[in-house]
mmCIF file with all atom_site columns, C-alpha atoms in Angstrom:
data_model
loop_
_atom_site.group_PDB
_atom_site.id
_atom_site.type_symbol
_atom_site.label_atom_id
_atom_site.label_alt_id
_atom_site.label_comp_id
_atom_site.label_asym_id
_atom_site.label_entity_id
_atom_site.label_seq_id
_atom_site.pdbx_PDB_ins_code
_atom_site.Cartn_x
_atom_site.Cartn_y
_atom_site.Cartn_z
_atom_site.occupancy
_atom_site.B_iso_or_equiv
_atom_site.pdbx_formal_charge
_atom_site.auth_seq_id
_atom_site.auth_comp_id
_atom_site.auth_asym_id
_atom_site.auth_atom_id
_atom_site.pdbx_PDB_model_num
ATOM 1   C CA . GLY A 1 1   ? 18.397 -20.978 -67.080  1.00 0.00 ? 771  GLY A CA 1
ATOM 2   C CA . ALA A 1 2   ? 19.133 -23.226 -70.005  1.00 0.00 ? 772  ALA A CA 1
ATOM 3   C CA . VAL A 1 3   ? 22.729 -24.392 -70.231  1.00 0.00 ? 773  VAL A CA 1
ATOM 4   C CA . VAL A 1 4   ? 24.406 -26.065 -73.173  1.00 0.00 ? 774  VAL A CA 1
ATOM 5   C CA . SER A 1 5   ? 27.893 -27.489 -72.864  1.00 0.00 ? 775  SER A CA 1
ATOM 6   C CA . GLN A 1 6   ? 30.377 -28.587 -75.482  1.00 0.00 ? 776  GLN A CA 1
ATOM 7   C CA . HIS A 1 7   ? 33.357 -30.861 -75.181  1.00 0.00 ? 777  HIS A CA 1
ATOM 8   C CA . PRO A 1 8   ? 36.166 -30.431 -75.916  1.00 0.00 ? 778  PRO A CA 1
ATOM 9   C CA . SER A 1 9   ? 36.553 -26.654 -75.868  1.00 0.00 ? 779  SER A CA 1
ATOM 10  C CA . TRP A 1 10  ? 39.525 -26.924 -78.176  1.00 0.00 ? 780  TRP A CA 1
ATOM 11  C CA . VAL A 1 11  ? 41.249 -29.705 -80.040  1.00 0.00 ? 781  VAL A CA 1
ATOM 12  C CA . ILE A 1 12  ? 44.281 -30.071 -82.270  1.00 0.00 ? 782  ILE A CA 1
ATOM 13  C CA . CYS A 1 13  ? 44.450 -33.061 -84.558  1.00 0.00 ? 783  CYS A CA 1
ATOM 14  C CA . LYS A 1 14  ? 46.527 -34.279 -87.438  1.00 0.00 ? 784  LYS A CA 1
ATOM 15  C CA . SER A 1 15  ? 45.316 -34.250 -90.992  1.00 0.00 ? 785  SER A CA 1
ATOM 16  C CA . GLY A 1 16  ? 43.443 -37.435 -91.874  1.00 0.00 ? 786  GLY A CA 1
ATOM 17  C CA . THR A 1 17  ? 42.221 -38.214 -88.376  1.00 0.00 ? 787  THR A CA 1
ATOM 18  C CA . SER A 1 18  ? 38.666 -37.904 -87.045  1.00 0.00 ? 788  SER A CA 1
ATOM 19  C CA . VAL A 1 19  ? 37.453 -35.718 -84.220  1.00 0.00 ? 789  VAL A CA 1
ATOM 20  C CA . LYS A 1 20  ? 34.242 -36.004 -82.218  1.00 0.00 ? 790  LYS A CA 1
ATOM 21  C CA . ILE A 1 21  ? 32.610 -33.003 -80.579  1.00 0.00 ? 791  ILE A CA 1
ATOM 22  C CA . GLU A 1 22  ? 29.862 -33.421 -77.996  1.00 0.00 ? 792  GLU A CA 1
ATOM 23  C CA . CYS A 1 23  ? 27.004 -31.043 -77.324  1.00 0.00 ? 793  CYS A CA 1
ATOM 24  C CA . ARG A 1 24  ? 24.880 -31.494 -74.211  1.00 0.00 ? 794  ARG A CA 1
ATOM 25  C CA . SER A 1 25  ? 21.848 -29.703 -72.851  1.00 0.00 ? 795  SER A CA 1
ATOM 26  C CA . LEU A 1 26  ? 22.438 -29.789 -69.108  1.00 0.00 ? 796  LEU A CA 1
ATOM 27  C CA . ASP A 1 27  ? 19.140 -28.760 -67.560  1.00 0.00 ? 797  ASP A CA 1
ATOM 28  C CA . PHE A 1 28  ? 16.540 -29.271 -70.257  1.00 0.00 ? 798  PHE A CA 1
ATOM 29  C CA . GLN A 1 29  ? 15.551 -31.703 -72.954  1.00 0.00 ? 799  GLN A CA 1
ATOM 30  C CA . ALA A 1 30  ? 16.444 -30.551 -76.438  1.00 0.00 ? 800  ALA A CA 1
ATOM 31  C CA . THR A 1 31  ? 14.228 -31.908 -79.154  1.00 0.00 ? 801  THR A CA 1
ATOM 32  C CA . THR A 1 32  ? 16.320 -30.150 -81.744  1.00 0.00 ? 802  THR A CA 1
ATOM 33  C CA . MET A 1 33  ? 19.969 -29.182 -81.827  1.00 0.00 ? 803  MET A CA 1
ATOM 34  C CA . PHE A 1 34  ? 21.895 -27.278 -84.453  1.00 0.00 ? 804  PHE A CA 1
ATOM 35  C CA . TRP A 1 35  ? 25.509 -27.291 -85.539  1.00 0.00 ? 805  TRP A CA 1
ATOM 36  C CA . TYR A 1 36  ? 27.242 -24.181 -86.857  1.00 0.00 ? 806  TYR A CA 1
ATOM 37  C CA . ARG A 1 37  ? 30.724 -23.342 -87.966  1.00 0.00 ? 807  ARG A CA 1
ATOM 38  C CA . GLN A 1 38  ? 32.281 -19.935 -87.780  1.00 0.00 ? 808  GLN A CA 1
ATOM 39  C CA . PHE A 1 39  ? 35.474 -18.691 -89.400  1.00 0.00 ? 809  PHE A CA 1
ATOM 40  C CA . PRO A 1 40  ? 37.354 -15.764 -87.851  1.00 0.00 ? 810  PRO A CA 1
ATOM 41  C CA . LYS A 1 41  ? 35.486 -12.462 -88.116  1.00 0.00 ? 811  LYS A CA 1
ATOM 42  C CA . GLN A 1 42  ? 32.654 -14.108 -90.034  1.00 0.00 ? 812  GLN A CA 1
ATOM 43  C CA . SER A 1 43  ? 29.083 -15.023 -89.302  1.00 0.00 ? 813  SER A CA 1
ATOM 44  C CA . LEU A 1 44  ? 27.696 -18.314 -88.063  1.00 0.00 ? 814  LEU A CA 1
ATOM 45  C CA . MET A 1 45  ? 26.974 -20.730 -90.853  1.00 0.00 ? 815  MET A CA 1
ATOM 46  C CA . LEU A 1 46  ? 24.380 -23.384 -90.146  1.00 0.00 ? 816  LEU A CA 1
ATOM 47  C CA . MET A 1 47  ? 25.694 -26.839 -91.012  1.00 0.00 ? 817  MET A CA 1
ATOM 48  C CA . ALA A 1 48  ? 22.872 -29.121 -89.974  1.00 0.00 ? 818  ALA A CA 1
ATOM 49  C CA . THR A 1 49  ? 19.783 -29.627 -87.861  1.00 0.00 ? 819  THR A CA 1
ATOM 50  C CA . SER A 1 50  ? 19.834 -32.579 -85.518  1.00 0.00 ? 820  SER A CA 1
ATOM 51  C CA . ASN A 1 51  ? 16.621 -34.136 -84.240  1.00 0.00 ? 821  ASN A CA 1
ATOM 52  C CA . GLU A 1 52  ? 16.606 -36.795 -81.551  1.00 0.00 ? 822  GLU A CA 1
ATOM 53  C CA . GLY A 1 53  ? 16.079 -40.250 -82.973  1.00 0.00 ? 823  GLY A CA 1
ATOM 54  C CA . SER A 1 54  ? 16.195 -39.281 -86.612  1.00 0.00 ? 824  SER A CA 1
ATOM 55  C CA . LYS A 1 55  ? 18.733 -38.454 -89.278  1.00 0.00 ? 825  LYS A CA 1
ATOM 56  C CA . ALA A 1 56  ? 20.208 -35.001 -89.336  1.00 0.00 ? 826  ALA A CA 1
ATOM 57  C CA . THR A 1 57  ? 19.199 -32.529 -92.011  1.00 0.00 ? 827  THR A CA 1
ATOM 58  C CA . TYR A 1 58  ? 22.208 -30.967 -93.668  1.00 0.00 ? 828  TYR A CA 1
ATOM 59  C CA . GLU A 1 59  ? 22.386 -27.560 -95.285  1.00 0.00 ? 829  GLU A CA 1
ATOM 60  C CA . GLN A 1 60  ? 23.255 -27.288 -98.933  1.00 0.00 ? 830  GLN A CA 1
ATOM 61  C CA . GLY A 1 61  ? 26.964 -27.681 -99.530  1.00 0.00 ? 831  GLY A CA 1
ATOM 62  C CA . VAL A 1 62  ? 27.702 -29.500 -96.266  1.00 0.00 ? 832  VAL A CA 1
ATOM 63  C CA . GLU A 1 63  ? 29.109 -32.991 -96.808  1.00 0.00 ? 833  GLU A CA 1
ATOM 64  C CA . LYS A 1 64  ? 27.094 -35.552 -94.870  1.00 0.00 ? 834  LYS A CA 1
ATOM 65  C CA . ASP A 1 65  ? 29.815 -38.161 -94.981  1.00 0.00 ? 835  ASP A CA 1
ATOM 66  C CA . LYS A 1 66  ? 32.422 -35.777 -93.691  1.00 0.00 ? 836  LYS A CA 1
ATOM 67  C CA . PHE A 1 67  ? 30.412 -34.246 -90.868  1.00 0.00 ? 837  PHE A CA 1
ATOM 68  C CA . LEU A 1 68  ? 28.615 -37.082 -89.117  1.00 0.00 ? 838  LEU A CA 1
ATOM 69  C CA . ILE A 1 69  ? 25.904 -36.051 -86.693  1.00 0.00 ? 839  ILE A CA 1
ATOM 70  C CA . ASN A 1 70  ? 24.270 -38.312 -84.133  1.00 0.00 ? 840  ASN A CA 1
ATOM 71  C CA . HIS A 1 71  ? 21.490 -37.183 -81.803  1.00 0.00 ? 841  HIS A CA 1
ATOM 72  C CA . ALA A 1 72  ? 21.169 -40.242 -79.620  1.00 0.00 ? 842  ALA A CA 1
ATOM 73  C CA . SER A 1 73  ? 19.213 -38.728 -76.749  1.00 0.00 ? 843  SER A CA 1
ATOM 74  C CA . LEU A 1 74  ? 17.268 -35.618 -75.825  1.00 0.00 ? 844  LEU A CA 1
ATOM 75  C CA . THR A 1 75  ? 20.355 -34.172 -74.159  1.00 0.00 ? 845  THR A CA 1
ATOM 76  C CA . LEU A 1 76  ? 23.232 -35.185 -76.417  1.00 0.00 ? 846  LEU A CA 1
ATOM 77  C CA . SER A 1 77  ? 24.230 -34.572 -80.008  1.00 0.00 ? 847  SER A CA 1
ATOM 78  C CA . THR A 1 78  ? 27.651 -35.324 -81.455  1.00 0.00 ? 848  THR A CA 1
ATOM 79  C CA . LEU A 1 79  ? 29.460 -34.002 -84.505  1.00 0.00 ? 849  LEU A CA 1
ATOM 80  C CA . THR A 1 80  ? 32.294 -36.093 -85.914  1.00 0.00 ? 850  THR A CA 1
ATOM 81  C CA . VAL A 1 81  ? 34.621 -34.480 -88.407  1.00 0.00 ? 851  VAL A CA 1
ATOM 82  C CA . THR A 1 82  ? 35.997 -37.382 -90.408  1.00 0.00 ? 852  THR A CA 1
ATOM 83  C CA . SER A 1 83  ? 39.294 -37.365 -92.239  1.00 0.00 ? 853  SER A CA 1
ATOM 84  C CA . ALA A 1 84  ? 39.945 -33.824 -91.113  1.00 0.00 ? 854  ALA A CA 1
ATOM 85  C CA . HIS A 1 85  ? 41.979 -31.451 -93.249  1.00 0.00 ? 855  HIS A CA 1
ATOM 86  C CA . PRO A 1 86  ? 43.477 -28.039 -92.461  1.00 0.00 ? 856  PRO A CA 1
ATOM 87  C CA . GLU A 1 87  ? 40.568 -26.310 -94.208  1.00 0.00 ? 857  GLU A CA 1
ATOM 88  C CA . ASP A 1 88  ? 38.235 -27.864 -91.610  1.00 0.00 ? 858  ASP A CA 1
ATOM 89  C CA . SER A 1 89  ? 39.937 -25.775 -88.928  1.00 0.00 ? 859  SER A CA 1
ATOM 90  C CA . SER A 1 90  ? 37.194 -23.586 -87.525  1.00 0.00 ? 860  SER A CA 1
ATOM 91  C CA . PHE A 1 91  ? 35.070 -22.736 -84.506  1.00 0.00 ? 861  PHE A CA 1
ATOM 92  C CA . TYR A 1 92  ? 32.215 -25.231 -84.211  1.00 0.00 ? 862  TYR A CA 1
ATOM 93  C CA . ILE A 1 93  ? 29.218 -24.188 -82.146  1.00 0.00 ? 863  ILE A CA 1
ATOM 94  C CA . CYS A 1 94  ? 26.113 -26.118 -81.231  1.00 0.00 ? 864  CYS A CA 1
ATOM 95  C CA . SER A 1 95  ? 22.800 -24.797 -80.054  1.00 0.00 ? 865  SER A CA 1
ATOM 96  C CA . ALA A 1 96  ? 19.613 -26.289 -78.710  1.00 0.00 ? 866  ALA A CA 1
ATOM 97  C CA . ILE A 1 97  ? 15.987 -25.362 -78.398  1.00 0.00 ? 867  ILE A CA 1
ATOM 98  C CA . ARG A 1 98  ? 13.640 -26.597 -75.742  1.00 0.00 ? 868  ARG A CA 1
ATOM 99  C CA . GLY A 1 99  ? 10.724 -28.779 -76.600  1.00 0.00 ? 869  GLY A CA 1
ATOM 100 C CA . GLY A 1 100 ? 7.189  -27.732 -75.877  1.00 0.00 ? 870  GLY A CA 1
ATOM 101 C CA . LEU A 1 101 ? 7.608  -23.981 -76.009  1.00 0.00 ? 871  LEU A CA 1
ATOM 102 C CA . ALA A 1 102 ? 5.113  -21.922 -77.893  1.00 0.00 ? 872  ALA A CA 1
ATOM 103 C CA . GLY A 1 103 ? 4.148  -18.322 -78.109  1.00 0.00 ? 873  GLY A CA 1
ATOM 104 C CA . SER A 1 104 ? 5.864  -15.115 -79.024  1.00 0.00 ? 874  SER A CA 1
ATOM 105 C CA . THR A 1 105 ? 9.425  -15.964 -78.083  1.00 0.00 ? 875  THR A CA 1
ATOM 106 C CA . TYR A 1 106 ? 12.055 -18.123 -79.694  1.00 0.00 ? 876  TYR A CA 1
ATOM 107 C CA . GLU A 1 107 ? 15.539 -18.680 -78.353  1.00 0.00 ? 877  GLU A CA 1
ATOM 108 C CA . GLN A 1 108 ? 18.395 -20.946 -79.258  1.00 0.00 ? 878  GLN A CA 1
ATOM 109 C CA . TYR A 1 109 ? 20.775 -21.712 -76.408  1.00 0.00 ? 879  TYR A CA 1
ATOM 110 C CA . PHE A 1 110 ? 24.348 -21.878 -77.599  1.00 0.00 ? 880  PHE A CA 1
ATOM 111 C CA . GLY A 1 111 ? 27.213 -23.947 -76.345  1.00 0.00 ? 881  GLY A CA 1
ATOM 112 C CA . PRO A 1 112 ? 30.601 -22.312 -75.701  1.00 0.00 ? 882  PRO A CA 1
ATOM 113 C CA . GLY A 1 113 ? 32.026 -23.652 -78.947  1.00 0.00 ? 883  GLY A CA 1
ATOM 114 C CA . THR A 1 114 ? 34.892 -25.941 -79.904  1.00 0.00 ? 884  THR A CA 1
ATOM 115 C CA . ARG A 1 115 ? 37.941 -24.606 -81.648  1.00 0.00 ? 885  ARG A CA 1
ATOM 116 C CA . LEU A 1 116 ? 39.319 -27.212 -84.025  1.00 0.00 ? 886  LEU A CA 1
ATOM 117 C CA . THR A 1 117 ? 42.799 -26.899 -85.474  1.00 0.00 ? 887  THR A CA 1
ATOM 118 C CA . VAL A 1 118 ? 43.929 -29.457 -88.031  1.00 0.00 ? 888  VAL A CA 1
ATOM 119 C CA . THR A 1 119 ? 47.665 -29.591 -88.643  1.00 0.00 ? 889  THR A CA 1
ATOM 120 C CA . GLY B 2 1   ? 18.268 -16.988 -102.080 1.00 0.00 ? 1422 GLY B CA 1
ATOM 121 C CA . GLN B 2 2   ? 18.323 -15.815 -98.494  1.00 0.00 ? 1423 GLN B CA 1
ATOM 122 C CA . SER B 2 3   ? 20.295 -12.856 -97.237  1.00 0.00 ? 1424 SER B CA 1
ATOM 123 C CA . LEU B 2 4   ? 20.529 -10.699 -94.171  1.00 0.00 ? 1425 LEU B CA 1
ATOM 124 C CA . GLU B 2 5   ? 22.547 -7.518  -94.428  1.00 0.00 ? 1426 GLU B CA 1
ATOM 125 C CA . GLN B 2 6   ? 24.059 -5.531  -91.576  1.00 0.00 ? 1427 GLN B CA 1
ATOM 126 C CA . PRO B 2 7   ? 26.698 -2.804  -91.411  1.00 0.00 ? 1428 PRO B CA 1
ATOM 127 C CA . SER B 2 8   ? 30.077 -4.401  -90.892  1.00 0.00 ? 1429 SER B CA 1
ATOM 128 C CA . GLU B 2 9   ? 31.269 -2.069  -88.168  1.00 0.00 ? 1430 GLU B CA 1
ATOM 129 C CA . VAL B 2 10  ? 29.950 0.647   -85.897  1.00 0.00 ? 1431 VAL B CA 1
ATOM 130 C CA . THR B 2 11  ? 31.887 2.775   -83.433  1.00 0.00 ? 1432 THR B CA 1
ATOM 131 C CA . ALA B 2 12  ? 30.596 4.908   -80.578  1.00 0.00 ? 1433 ALA B CA 1
ATOM 132 C CA . VAL B 2 13  ? 31.633 6.349   -77.226  1.00 0.00 ? 1434 VAL B CA 1
ATOM 133 C CA . GLU B 2 14  ? 30.524 5.331   -73.780  1.00 0.00 ? 1435 GLU B CA 1
ATOM 134 C CA . GLY B 2 15  ? 27.111 6.635   -72.852  1.00 0.00 ? 1436 GLY B CA 1
ATOM 135 C CA . ALA B 2 16  ? 26.017 7.083   -76.459  1.00 0.00 ? 1437 ALA B CA 1
ATOM 136 C CA . ILE B 2 17  ? 23.165 5.433   -78.360  1.00 0.00 ? 1438 ILE B CA 1
ATOM 137 C CA . VAL B 2 18  ? 23.766 3.146   -81.316  1.00 0.00 ? 1439 VAL B CA 1
ATOM 138 C CA . GLN B 2 19  ? 21.388 1.611   -83.822  1.00 0.00 ? 1440 GLN B CA 1
ATOM 139 C CA . ILE B 2 20  ? 22.335 -1.498  -85.801  1.00 0.00 ? 1441 ILE B CA 1
ATOM 140 C CA . ASN B 2 21  ? 20.170 -2.134  -88.835  1.00 0.00 ? 1442 ASN B CA 1
ATOM 141 C CA . CYS B 2 22  ? 19.270 -5.414  -90.460  1.00 0.00 ? 1443 CYS B CA 1
ATOM 142 C CA . THR B 2 23  ? 17.528 -5.924  -93.776  1.00 0.00 ? 1444 THR B CA 1
ATOM 143 C CA . TYR B 2 24  ? 16.543 -9.404  -94.775  1.00 0.00 ? 1445 TYR B CA 1
ATOM 144 C CA . GLN B 2 25  ? 15.356 -11.377 -97.741  1.00 0.00 ? 1446 GLN B CA 1
ATOM 145 C CA . THR B 2 26  ? 14.219 -14.880 -96.823  1.00 0.00 ? 1447 THR B CA 1
ATOM 146 C CA . SER B 2 27  ? 11.882 -17.484 -98.208  1.00 0.00 ? 1448 SER B CA 1
ATOM 147 C CA . GLY B 2 28  ? 9.857  -17.651 -94.998  1.00 0.00 ? 1449 GLY B CA 1
ATOM 148 C CA . PHE B 2 29  ? 9.592  -15.554 -91.869  1.00 0.00 ? 1450 PHE B CA 1
ATOM 149 C CA . TYR B 2 30  ? 8.485  -16.263 -88.333  1.00 0.00 ? 1451 TYR B CA 1
ATOM 150 C CA . GLY B 2 31  ? 10.594 -13.737 -86.485  1.00 0.00 ? 1452 GLY B CA 1
ATOM 151 C CA . LEU B 2 32  ? 13.818 -11.762 -86.137  1.00 0.00 ? 1453 LEU B CA 1
ATOM 152 C CA . SER B 2 33  ? 16.334 -12.428 -83.387  1.00 0.00 ? 1454 SER B CA 1
ATOM 153 C CA . TRP B 2 34  ? 19.387 -10.552 -82.168  1.00 0.00 ? 1455 TRP B CA 1
ATOM 154 C CA . TYR B 2 35  ? 22.449 -12.175 -80.628  1.00 0.00 ? 1456 TYR B CA 1
ATOM 155 C CA . GLN B 2 36  ? 25.592 -10.757 -79.064  1.00 0.00 ? 1457 GLN B CA 1
ATOM 156 C CA . GLN B 2 37  ? 28.939 -12.490 -79.379  1.00 0.00 ? 1458 GLN B CA 1
ATOM 157 C CA . HIS B 2 38  ? 32.177 -11.490 -77.696  1.00 0.00 ? 1459 HIS B CA 1
ATOM 158 C CA . ASP B 2 39  ? 35.426 -12.589 -79.328  1.00 0.00 ? 1460 ASP B CA 1
ATOM 159 C CA . GLY B 2 40  ? 35.971 -16.301 -78.780  1.00 0.00 ? 1461 GLY B CA 1
ATOM 160 C CA . GLY B 2 41  ? 32.659 -16.703 -77.006  1.00 0.00 ? 1462 GLY B CA 1
ATOM 161 C CA . ALA B 2 42  ? 29.253 -18.141 -77.671  1.00 0.00 ? 1463 ALA B CA 1
ATOM 162 C CA . PRO B 2 43  ? 26.373 -16.099 -79.074  1.00 0.00 ? 1464 PRO B CA 1
ATOM 163 C CA . THR B 2 44  ? 23.982 -14.938 -76.376  1.00 0.00 ? 1465 THR B CA 1
ATOM 164 C CA . PHE B 2 45  ? 20.340 -14.154 -76.960  1.00 0.00 ? 1466 PHE B CA 1
ATOM 165 C CA . LEU B 2 46  ? 19.236 -10.532 -76.807  1.00 0.00 ? 1467 LEU B CA 1
ATOM 166 C CA . SER B 2 47  ? 15.760 -10.345 -78.301  1.00 0.00 ? 1468 SER B CA 1
ATOM 167 C CA . TYR B 2 48  ? 13.162 -11.843 -80.596  1.00 0.00 ? 1469 TYR B CA 1
ATOM 168 C CA . ASN B 2 49  ? 10.498 -9.964  -82.549  1.00 0.00 ? 1470 ASN B CA 1
ATOM 169 C CA . ALA B 2 50  ? 7.681  -11.901 -84.163  1.00 0.00 ? 1471 ALA B CA 1
ATOM 170 C CA . LEU B 2 51  ? 5.374  -8.920  -84.565  1.00 0.00 ? 1472 LEU B CA 1
ATOM 171 C CA . ASP B 2 52  ? 5.897  -5.398  -85.836  1.00 0.00 ? 1473 ASP B CA 1
ATOM 172 C CA . GLY B 2 53  ? 6.944  -2.844  -83.312  1.00 0.00 ? 1474 GLY B CA 1
ATOM 173 C CA . LEU B 2 54  ? 9.458  -2.117  -80.612  1.00 0.00 ? 1475 LEU B CA 1
ATOM 174 C CA . GLU B 2 55  ? 10.468 -4.507  -77.832  1.00 0.00 ? 1476 GLU B CA 1
ATOM 175 C CA . GLU B 2 56  ? 12.418 -3.045  -74.932  1.00 0.00 ? 1477 GLU B CA 1
ATOM 176 C CA . THR B 2 57  ? 14.630 -4.981  -72.551  1.00 0.00 ? 1478 THR B CA 1
ATOM 177 C CA . GLY B 2 58  ? 16.677 -2.758  -70.295  1.00 0.00 ? 1479 GLY B CA 1
ATOM 178 C CA . ARG B 2 59  ? 19.250 -0.809  -72.282  1.00 0.00 ? 1480 ARG B CA 1
ATOM 179 C CA . PHE B 2 60  ? 18.529 -2.803  -75.440  1.00 0.00 ? 1481 PHE B CA 1
ATOM 180 C CA . SER B 2 61  ? 15.521 -2.433  -77.722  1.00 0.00 ? 1482 SER B CA 1
ATOM 181 C CA . SER B 2 62  ? 14.676 -4.227  -80.939  1.00 0.00 ? 1483 SER B CA 1
ATOM 182 C CA . PHE B 2 63  ? 12.360 -3.143  -83.710  1.00 0.00 ? 1484 PHE B CA 1
ATOM 183 C CA . LEU B 2 64  ? 10.730 -5.025  -86.549  1.00 0.00 ? 1485 LEU B CA 1
ATOM 184 C CA . SER B 2 65  ? 8.849  -3.969  -89.662  1.00 0.00 ? 1486 SER B CA 1
ATOM 185 C CA . ARG B 2 66  ? 7.702  -7.047  -91.521  1.00 0.00 ? 1487 ARG B CA 1
ATOM 186 C CA . SER B 2 67  ? 6.366  -5.071  -94.464  1.00 0.00 ? 1488 SER B CA 1
ATOM 187 C CA . ASP B 2 68  ? 9.789  -3.487  -94.975  1.00 0.00 ? 1489 ASP B CA 1
ATOM 188 C CA . SER B 2 69  ? 11.762 -6.683  -94.173  1.00 0.00 ? 1490 SER B CA 1
ATOM 189 C CA . TYR B 2 70  ? 13.734 -4.568  -91.770  1.00 0.00 ? 1491 TYR B CA 1
ATOM 190 C CA . GLY B 2 71  ? 14.691 -4.485  -88.154  1.00 0.00 ? 1492 GLY B CA 1
ATOM 191 C CA . TYR B 2 72  ? 17.141 -2.812  -85.858  1.00 0.00 ? 1493 TYR B CA 1
ATOM 192 C CA . LEU B 2 73  ? 18.781 -3.199  -82.495  1.00 0.00 ? 1494 LEU B CA 1
ATOM 193 C CA . LEU B 2 74  ? 19.078 -0.079  -80.377  1.00 0.00 ? 1495 LEU B CA 1
ATOM 194 C CA . LEU B 2 75  ? 21.686 0.032   -77.647  1.00 0.00 ? 1496 LEU B CA 1
ATOM 195 C CA . GLN B 2 76  ? 21.446 2.869   -75.140  1.00 0.00 ? 1497 GLN B CA 1
ATOM 196 C CA . GLU B 2 77  ? 23.848 4.128   -72.468  1.00 0.00 ? 1498 GLU B CA 1
ATOM 197 C CA . LEU B 2 78  ? 26.675 2.262   -74.115  1.00 0.00 ? 1499 LEU B CA 1
ATOM 198 C CA . GLN B 2 79  ? 29.267 0.637   -71.894  1.00 0.00 ? 1500 GLN B CA 1
ATOM 199 C CA . MET B 2 80  ? 32.713 -0.667  -72.733  1.00 0.00 ? 1501 MET B CA 1
ATOM 200 C CA . LYS B 2 81  ? 31.480 -4.226  -72.181  1.00 0.00 ? 1502 LYS B CA 1
ATOM 201 C CA . ASP B 2 82  ? 29.042 -3.762  -75.075  1.00 0.00 ? 1503 ASP B CA 1
ATOM 202 C CA . SER B 2 83  ? 31.974 -3.973  -77.488  1.00 0.00 ? 1504 SER B CA 1
ATOM 203 C CA . ALA B 2 84  ? 31.179 -7.191  -79.340  1.00 0.00 ? 1505 ALA B CA 1
ATOM 204 C CA . SER B 2 85  ? 29.705 -8.530  -82.566  1.00 0.00 ? 1506 SER B CA 1
ATOM 205 C CA . TYR B 2 86  ? 25.965 -8.346  -83.007  1.00 0.00 ? 1507 TYR B CA 1
ATOM 206 C CA . PHE B 2 87  ? 24.044 -10.629 -85.324  1.00 0.00 ? 1508 PHE B CA 1
ATOM 207 C CA . CYS B 2 88  ? 20.504 -10.478 -86.543  1.00 0.00 ? 1509 CYS B CA 1
ATOM 208 C CA . ALA B 2 89  ? 18.982 -13.837 -87.414  1.00 0.00 ? 1510 ALA B CA 1
ATOM 209 C CA . VAL B 2 90  ? 15.765 -14.809 -89.123  1.00 0.00 ? 1511 VAL B CA 1
ATOM 210 C CA . ARG B 2 91  ? 13.677 -17.751 -88.048  1.00 0.00 ? 1512 ARG B CA 1
ATOM 211 C CA . GLY B 2 92  ? 12.179 -18.995 -91.283  1.00 0.00 ? 1513 GLY B CA 1
ATOM 212 C CA . ASN B 2 93  ? 9.606  -21.659 -91.971  1.00 0.00 ? 1514 ASN B CA 1
ATOM 213 C CA . THR B 2 94  ? 11.345 -24.117 -89.677  1.00 0.00 ? 1515 THR B CA 1
ATOM 214 C CA . ASP B 2 95  ? 13.141 -23.758 -86.360  1.00 0.00 ? 1516 ASP B CA 1
ATOM 215 C CA . LYS B 2 96  ? 16.364 -22.860 -88.162  1.00 0.00 ? 1517 LYS B CA 1
ATOM 216 C CA . LEU B 2 97  ? 18.035 -19.521 -87.692  1.00 0.00 ? 1518 LEU B CA 1
ATOM 217 C CA . ILE B 2 98  ? 19.755 -17.861 -90.620  1.00 0.00 ? 1519 ILE B CA 1
ATOM 218 C CA . PHE B 2 99  ? 22.323 -15.393 -89.347  1.00 0.00 ? 1520 PHE B CA 1
ATOM 219 C CA . GLY B 2 100 ? 23.176 -12.018 -90.761  1.00 0.00 ? 1521 GLY B CA 1
ATOM 220 C CA . THR B 2 101 ? 26.614 -10.846 -91.728  1.00 0.00 ? 1522 THR B CA 1
ATOM 221 C CA . GLY B 2 102 ? 27.280 -9.414  -88.282  1.00 0.00 ? 1523 GLY B CA 1
ATOM 222 C CA . THR B 2 103 ? 28.154 -5.953  -87.001  1.00 0.00 ? 1524 THR B CA 1
ATOM 223 C CA . ARG B 2 104 ? 31.240 -5.317  -84.949  1.00 0.00 ? 1525 ARG B CA 1
ATOM 224 C CA . LEU B 2 105 ? 30.581 -2.638  -82.340  1.00 0.00 ? 1526 LEU B CA 1
ATOM 225 C CA . GLN B 2 106 ? 33.507 -0.836  -80.771  1.00 0.00 ? 1527 GLN B CA 1
ATOM 226 C CA . VAL B 2 107 ? 32.820 1.374   -77.785  1.00 0.00 ? 1528 VAL B CA 1
ATOM 227 C CA . PHE B 2 108 ? 35.466 3.928   -76.890  1.00 0.00 ? 1529 PHE B CA 1
ATOM 228 C CA . PRO B 2 109 ? 35.900 5.695   -73.555  1.00 0.00 ? 1530 PRO B CA 1
#
């Protein structure tokens, strides 16, 4: 199968500090990774698309300078929440797609998510 | 704008059949996906329809009508473990997925 891991699974930080979340594809190379956030009982909201070796593409309304994304290799993307505030508390989930697939199927493989609480 | 609408909640009993509908309005369309998410967990892939018609995978089936911008997920022989949130998601002109509002399914004994 295709496994995506995230670290940490949960984190508590103080307001004003920065937090880095890692997303790794464990058994495949991910040309593209995605970052979502999800508030309780709500849907997944796409934040940005991360492509290896290039700048991330952010969705409208997502602050680039606040949510820094780095996709340094084909198996690792990181999301850094800078100067975190309580309203940034959320469930952050990454996903990855394999390179080279074509045809009638399309699947994103999701990580287990990171629960961020800013106090 | 883009929107995907689903019923917010559906309830059913074990062994029953449930259909979760999804209507979408997007600027581009390559296919419709369905994902299951248990509370606190990651979304897991259920199905993907790029062409009109019904796709069957075990107890789950997914249907797409591109002309109607409509799809549904059919869950048969419901089990307690099927209690979860179900999301439809459209793959547009890029590899992005735009997720629907989500449907919370509760299965009762």
